[in-house]
Coordinates of C-alpha atoms and ligand atoms in Angstrom, one line a residue:
X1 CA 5.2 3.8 33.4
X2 CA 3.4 3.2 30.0
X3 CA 1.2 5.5 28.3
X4 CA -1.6 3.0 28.8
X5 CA -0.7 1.5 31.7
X6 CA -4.5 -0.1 32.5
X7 CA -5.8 1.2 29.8
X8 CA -8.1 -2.0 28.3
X9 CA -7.7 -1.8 24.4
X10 CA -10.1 -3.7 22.2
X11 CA -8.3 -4.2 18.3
X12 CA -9.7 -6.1 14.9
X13 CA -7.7 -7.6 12.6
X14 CA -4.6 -8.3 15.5
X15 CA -3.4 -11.4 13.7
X16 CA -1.2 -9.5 11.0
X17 CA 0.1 -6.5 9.8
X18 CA -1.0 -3.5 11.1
X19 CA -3.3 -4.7 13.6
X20 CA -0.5 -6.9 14.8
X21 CA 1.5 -4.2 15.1
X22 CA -0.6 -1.9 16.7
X23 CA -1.4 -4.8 19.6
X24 CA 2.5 -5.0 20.5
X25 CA 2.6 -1.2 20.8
X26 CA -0.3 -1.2 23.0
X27 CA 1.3 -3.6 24.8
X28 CA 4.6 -2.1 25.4
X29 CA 2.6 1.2 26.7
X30 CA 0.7 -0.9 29.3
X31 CA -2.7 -1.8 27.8
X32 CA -4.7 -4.7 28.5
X33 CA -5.7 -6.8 25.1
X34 CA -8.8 -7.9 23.3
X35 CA -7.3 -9.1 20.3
X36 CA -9.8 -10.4 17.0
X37 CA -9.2 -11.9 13.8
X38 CA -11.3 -14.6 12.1
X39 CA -10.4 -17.1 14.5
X40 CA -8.5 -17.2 17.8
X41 CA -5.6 -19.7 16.5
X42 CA -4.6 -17.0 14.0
X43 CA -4.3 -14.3 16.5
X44 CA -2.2 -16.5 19.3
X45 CA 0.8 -15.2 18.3
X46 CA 0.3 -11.8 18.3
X47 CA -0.7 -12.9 21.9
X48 CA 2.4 -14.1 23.3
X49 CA 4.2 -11.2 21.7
X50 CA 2.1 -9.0 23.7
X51 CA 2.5 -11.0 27.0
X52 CA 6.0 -10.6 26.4
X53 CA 5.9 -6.8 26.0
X54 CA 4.0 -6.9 29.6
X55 CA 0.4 -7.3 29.0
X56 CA -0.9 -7.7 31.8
X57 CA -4.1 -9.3 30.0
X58 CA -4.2 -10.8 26.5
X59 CA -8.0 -12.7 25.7
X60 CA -7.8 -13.9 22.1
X61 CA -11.4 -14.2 20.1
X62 CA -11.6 -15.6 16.7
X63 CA -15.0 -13.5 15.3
X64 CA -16.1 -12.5 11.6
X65 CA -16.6 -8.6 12.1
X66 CA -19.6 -8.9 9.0
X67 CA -21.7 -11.0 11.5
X68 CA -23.4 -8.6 14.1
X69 CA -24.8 -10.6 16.0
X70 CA -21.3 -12.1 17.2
X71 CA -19.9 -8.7 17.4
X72 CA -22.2 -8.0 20.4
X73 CA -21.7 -11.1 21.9
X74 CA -17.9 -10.8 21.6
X75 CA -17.7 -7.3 23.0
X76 CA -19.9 -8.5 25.8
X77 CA -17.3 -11.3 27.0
X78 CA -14.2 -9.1 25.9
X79 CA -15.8 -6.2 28.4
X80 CA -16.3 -8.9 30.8
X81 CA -13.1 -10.5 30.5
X82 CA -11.0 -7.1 30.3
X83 CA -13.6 -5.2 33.2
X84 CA -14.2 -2.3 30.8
X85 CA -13.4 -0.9 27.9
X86 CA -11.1 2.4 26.8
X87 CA -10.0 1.6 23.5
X88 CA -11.3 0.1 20.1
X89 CA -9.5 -0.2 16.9
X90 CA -11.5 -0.8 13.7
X91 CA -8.8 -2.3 11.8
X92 CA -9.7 -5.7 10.2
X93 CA -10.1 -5.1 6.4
X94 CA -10.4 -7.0 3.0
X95 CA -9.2 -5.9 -0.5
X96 CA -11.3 -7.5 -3.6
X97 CA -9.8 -5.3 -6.5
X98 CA -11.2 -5.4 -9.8
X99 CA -11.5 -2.7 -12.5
X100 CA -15.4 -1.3 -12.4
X101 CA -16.7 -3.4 -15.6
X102 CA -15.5 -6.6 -14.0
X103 CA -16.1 -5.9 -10.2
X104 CA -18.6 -8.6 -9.1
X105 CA -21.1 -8.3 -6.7
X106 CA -19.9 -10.4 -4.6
X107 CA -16.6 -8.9 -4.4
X108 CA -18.2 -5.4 -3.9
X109 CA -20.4 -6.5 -1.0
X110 CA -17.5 -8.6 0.9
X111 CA -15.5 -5.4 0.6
X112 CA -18.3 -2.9 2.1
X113 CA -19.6 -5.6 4.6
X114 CA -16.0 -6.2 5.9
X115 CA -14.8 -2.8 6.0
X116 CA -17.6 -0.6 6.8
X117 CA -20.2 -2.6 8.1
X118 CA -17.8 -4.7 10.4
X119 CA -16.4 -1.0 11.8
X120 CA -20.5 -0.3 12.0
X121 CA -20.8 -3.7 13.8
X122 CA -18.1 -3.3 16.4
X123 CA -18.1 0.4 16.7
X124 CA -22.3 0.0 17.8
X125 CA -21.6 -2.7 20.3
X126 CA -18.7 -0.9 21.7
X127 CA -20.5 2.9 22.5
X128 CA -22.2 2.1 25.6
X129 CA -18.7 0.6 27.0
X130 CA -17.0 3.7 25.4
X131 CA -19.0 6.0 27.1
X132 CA -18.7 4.7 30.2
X133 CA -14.8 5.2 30.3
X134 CA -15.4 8.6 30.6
X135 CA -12.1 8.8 28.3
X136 CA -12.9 6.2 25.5
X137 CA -11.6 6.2 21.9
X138 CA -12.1 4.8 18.6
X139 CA -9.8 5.0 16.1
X140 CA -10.5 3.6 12.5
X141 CA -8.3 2.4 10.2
X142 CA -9.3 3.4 6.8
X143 CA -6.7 4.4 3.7
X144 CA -5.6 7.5 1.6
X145 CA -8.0 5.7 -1.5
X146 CA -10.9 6.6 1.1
X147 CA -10.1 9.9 0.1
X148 CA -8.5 10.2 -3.3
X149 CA -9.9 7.1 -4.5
X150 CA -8.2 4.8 -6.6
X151 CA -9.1 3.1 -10.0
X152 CA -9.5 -0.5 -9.6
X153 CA -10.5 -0.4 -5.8
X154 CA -13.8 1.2 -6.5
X155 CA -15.4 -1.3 -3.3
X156 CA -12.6 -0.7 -1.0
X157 CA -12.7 3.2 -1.7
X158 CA -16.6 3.3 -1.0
X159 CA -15.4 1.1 1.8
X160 CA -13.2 4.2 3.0
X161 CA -14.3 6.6 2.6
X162 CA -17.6 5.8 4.2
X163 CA -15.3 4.8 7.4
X164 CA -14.1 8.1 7.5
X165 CA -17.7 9.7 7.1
X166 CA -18.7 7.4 9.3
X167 CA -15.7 7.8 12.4
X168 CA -17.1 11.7 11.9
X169 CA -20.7 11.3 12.7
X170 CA -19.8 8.8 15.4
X171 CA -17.3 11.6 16.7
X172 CA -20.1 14.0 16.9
X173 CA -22.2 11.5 18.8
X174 CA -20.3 10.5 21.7
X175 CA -18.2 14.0 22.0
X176 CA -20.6 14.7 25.0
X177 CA -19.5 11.7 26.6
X178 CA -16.0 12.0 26.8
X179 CA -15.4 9.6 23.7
X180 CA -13.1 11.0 20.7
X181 CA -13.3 9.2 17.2
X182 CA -10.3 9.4 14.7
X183 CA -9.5 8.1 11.6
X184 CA -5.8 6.9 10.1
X185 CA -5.6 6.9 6.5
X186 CA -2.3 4.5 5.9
X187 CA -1.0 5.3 2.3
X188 CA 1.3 1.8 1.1
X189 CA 2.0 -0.1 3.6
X190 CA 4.3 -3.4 3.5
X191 CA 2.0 -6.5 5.0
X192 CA 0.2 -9.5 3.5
X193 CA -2.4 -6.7 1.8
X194 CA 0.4 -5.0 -0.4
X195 CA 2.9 -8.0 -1.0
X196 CA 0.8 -9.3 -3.9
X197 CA 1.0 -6.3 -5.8
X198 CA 3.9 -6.8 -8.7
X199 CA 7.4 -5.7 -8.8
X200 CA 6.9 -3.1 -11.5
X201 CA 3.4 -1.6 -9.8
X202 CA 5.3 -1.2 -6.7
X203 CA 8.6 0.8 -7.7
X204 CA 6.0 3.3 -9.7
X205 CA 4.2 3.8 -6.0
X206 CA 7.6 4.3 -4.1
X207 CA 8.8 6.2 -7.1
X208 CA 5.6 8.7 -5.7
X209 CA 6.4 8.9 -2.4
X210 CA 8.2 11.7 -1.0
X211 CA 10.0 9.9 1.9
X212 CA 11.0 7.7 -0.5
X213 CA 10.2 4.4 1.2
X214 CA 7.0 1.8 2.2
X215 CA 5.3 2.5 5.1
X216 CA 5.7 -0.3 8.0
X217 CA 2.9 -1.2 10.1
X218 CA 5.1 0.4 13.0
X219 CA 4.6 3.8 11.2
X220 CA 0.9 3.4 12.0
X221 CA 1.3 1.8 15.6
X222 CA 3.1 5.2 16.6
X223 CA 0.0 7.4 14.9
X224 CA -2.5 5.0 16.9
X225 CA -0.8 4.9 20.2
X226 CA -0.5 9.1 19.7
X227 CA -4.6 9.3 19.4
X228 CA -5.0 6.3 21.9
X229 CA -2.7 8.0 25.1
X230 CA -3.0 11.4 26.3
X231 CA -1.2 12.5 23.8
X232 CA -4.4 12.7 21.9
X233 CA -6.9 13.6 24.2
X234 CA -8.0 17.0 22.1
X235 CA -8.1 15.6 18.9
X236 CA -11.6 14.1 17.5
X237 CA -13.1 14.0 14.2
X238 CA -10.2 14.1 12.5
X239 CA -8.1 12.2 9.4
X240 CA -4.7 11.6 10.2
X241 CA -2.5 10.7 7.0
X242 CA 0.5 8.4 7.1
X243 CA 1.7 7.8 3.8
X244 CA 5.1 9.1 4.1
X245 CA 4.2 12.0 1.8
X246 CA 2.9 9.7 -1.1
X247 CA -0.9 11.9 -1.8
X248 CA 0.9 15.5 -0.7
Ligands
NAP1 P1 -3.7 -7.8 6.4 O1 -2.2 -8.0 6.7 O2 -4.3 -8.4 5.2 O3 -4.5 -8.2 7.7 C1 -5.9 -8.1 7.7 C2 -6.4 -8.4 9.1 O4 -7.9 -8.3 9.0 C3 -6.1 -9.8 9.5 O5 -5.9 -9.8 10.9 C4 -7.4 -10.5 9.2 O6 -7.6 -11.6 10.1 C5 -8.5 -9.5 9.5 N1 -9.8 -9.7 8.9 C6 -10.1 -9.7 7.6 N2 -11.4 -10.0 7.4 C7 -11.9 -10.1 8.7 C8 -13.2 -10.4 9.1 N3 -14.2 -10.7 8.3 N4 -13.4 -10.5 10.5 C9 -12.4 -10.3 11.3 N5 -11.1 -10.1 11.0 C10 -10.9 -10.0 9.6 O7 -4.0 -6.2 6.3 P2 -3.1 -4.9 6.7 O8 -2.4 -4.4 5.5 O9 -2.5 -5.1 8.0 O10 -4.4 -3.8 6.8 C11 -5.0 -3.5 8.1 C12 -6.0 -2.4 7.8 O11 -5.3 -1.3 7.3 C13 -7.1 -2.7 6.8 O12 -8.3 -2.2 7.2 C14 -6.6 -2.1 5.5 O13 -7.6 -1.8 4.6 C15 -5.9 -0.9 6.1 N6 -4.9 -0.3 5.2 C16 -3.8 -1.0 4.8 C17 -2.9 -0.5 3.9 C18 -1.6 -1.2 3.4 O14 -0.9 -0.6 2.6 N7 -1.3 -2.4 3.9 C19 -3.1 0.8 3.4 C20 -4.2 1.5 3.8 C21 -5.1 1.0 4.7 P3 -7.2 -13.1 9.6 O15 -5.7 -13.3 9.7 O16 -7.9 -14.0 10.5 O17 -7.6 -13.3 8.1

């Protein structure tokens, strides 16, 4: 028995990383999959890797979370595909970094459209659905800079921390109807969104971290499948960090 066993799981940004990671734990626990990135080729093989951790249902959409009008479309045929909807991870995100003087607005506006608007997009098309799980949760991924902030991410840390104010007011919304709403907030975490950094910027990080080492996106798979299962079932409106220590 998994911790979701039937438990239909709806997760952004599945085709890397985190998200990626996050899919193949769901998967392993039981859950039926909805899995986004930007288009369905990119996220097939996070797909077979969750058929072969048991899914019983994998449906692959390729969708770009800033376009509203496809979220509700997508959620539509995902619920339709899946027959319901428990789950929904907010996870697909963009960096654009750029010290203030030189931050475009172009950069600043794919960063807040991608991040907080996309979690707006999904997150409104996903309520109804939510609510009528009787046990549904959200769970947004947002980042220790969403609360510290973090000079030369002023976009993504507007980004943030408006995802966590956000996951807050949605949490006080749907409380009624059975729906919790959490927030991770990964510290530095080794995917395709940190290995560009440079050698030098990234010892001074670990150098900062109490536990001494990156975080990996399985280190945020655990926290999500934690608020996702029972495990979590009296926790809402809340910020869990994961950053091995690195903001204490
Ligand atoms: P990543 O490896 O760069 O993966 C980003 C994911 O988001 C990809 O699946 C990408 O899909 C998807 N995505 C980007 N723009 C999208 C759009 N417009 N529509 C749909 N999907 C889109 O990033 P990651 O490091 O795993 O980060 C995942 C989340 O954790 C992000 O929200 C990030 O801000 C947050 N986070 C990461 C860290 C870290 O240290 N890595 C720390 C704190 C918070 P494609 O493959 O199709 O491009």
């Amino acid at each position: 028995m998994g911790a979701l066993d039937g438990r239909k799981a709806l997760i952004t940004g599945a085709s890397r990383g985190i998200g990626r990671a996050i899919a193949e734990a769901f998967a392993k626990q039981g859950a039926e999959l909805a899995l986004i990135a930007t288009s369905a080729d990119r996220v097939s093989e996070t797909a077979a890797a969750c058929k072969d951790r048991g899914a019983a249902q994998v449906h692959t959409f390729g969708l770009d979370v800033k376009d509203s009008g496809a979220c509700n479309t997508i959620m539509k045929e995902a619920q339709e595909k899946l027959g319901g909807l428990d789950i929904v991870v907010n996870n697909a995100g963009v960096t654009r970094d750029n010290l203030l003087m030189r931050l475009s607005d172009e950069d600043y506006d794919l960063v807040l459209d991608t991040n907080l608007r996309g979690a707006f997009n999904i997150t409104r098309a996903a309520a109804r659905p939510l609510m009528k799980s009787k046990n549904g949760r959200l769970i947004n991924i947002a980042s220790v800079v969403g609360i510290a902030g973090n000079a030369g991410q002023a976009n993504y840390a507007a980004s943030k921390g408006g995802l966590i104010a956000f996951t807050k007011s949605v949490a006080k919304e749907l409380a009624g109807r059975g729906v919790t709403a959490n927030v991770i907030a990964p510290g530095f975490i080794e995917t395709d969104m940190t290995g560009a950094l440079d050698d030098k910027v990234k010892e001074d990080i670990r150098n900062g971290i109490l536990l001494g080492r990156f975080g990996r996106p399985d280190d945020i798979a655990n926290t999500a499948l934690f608020l996702a299962g029972d495990t979590g079932a009296y926790v809402t409106a809340q910020v869990l960090v994961v950053d091995g220590g690195m903001t204490a």
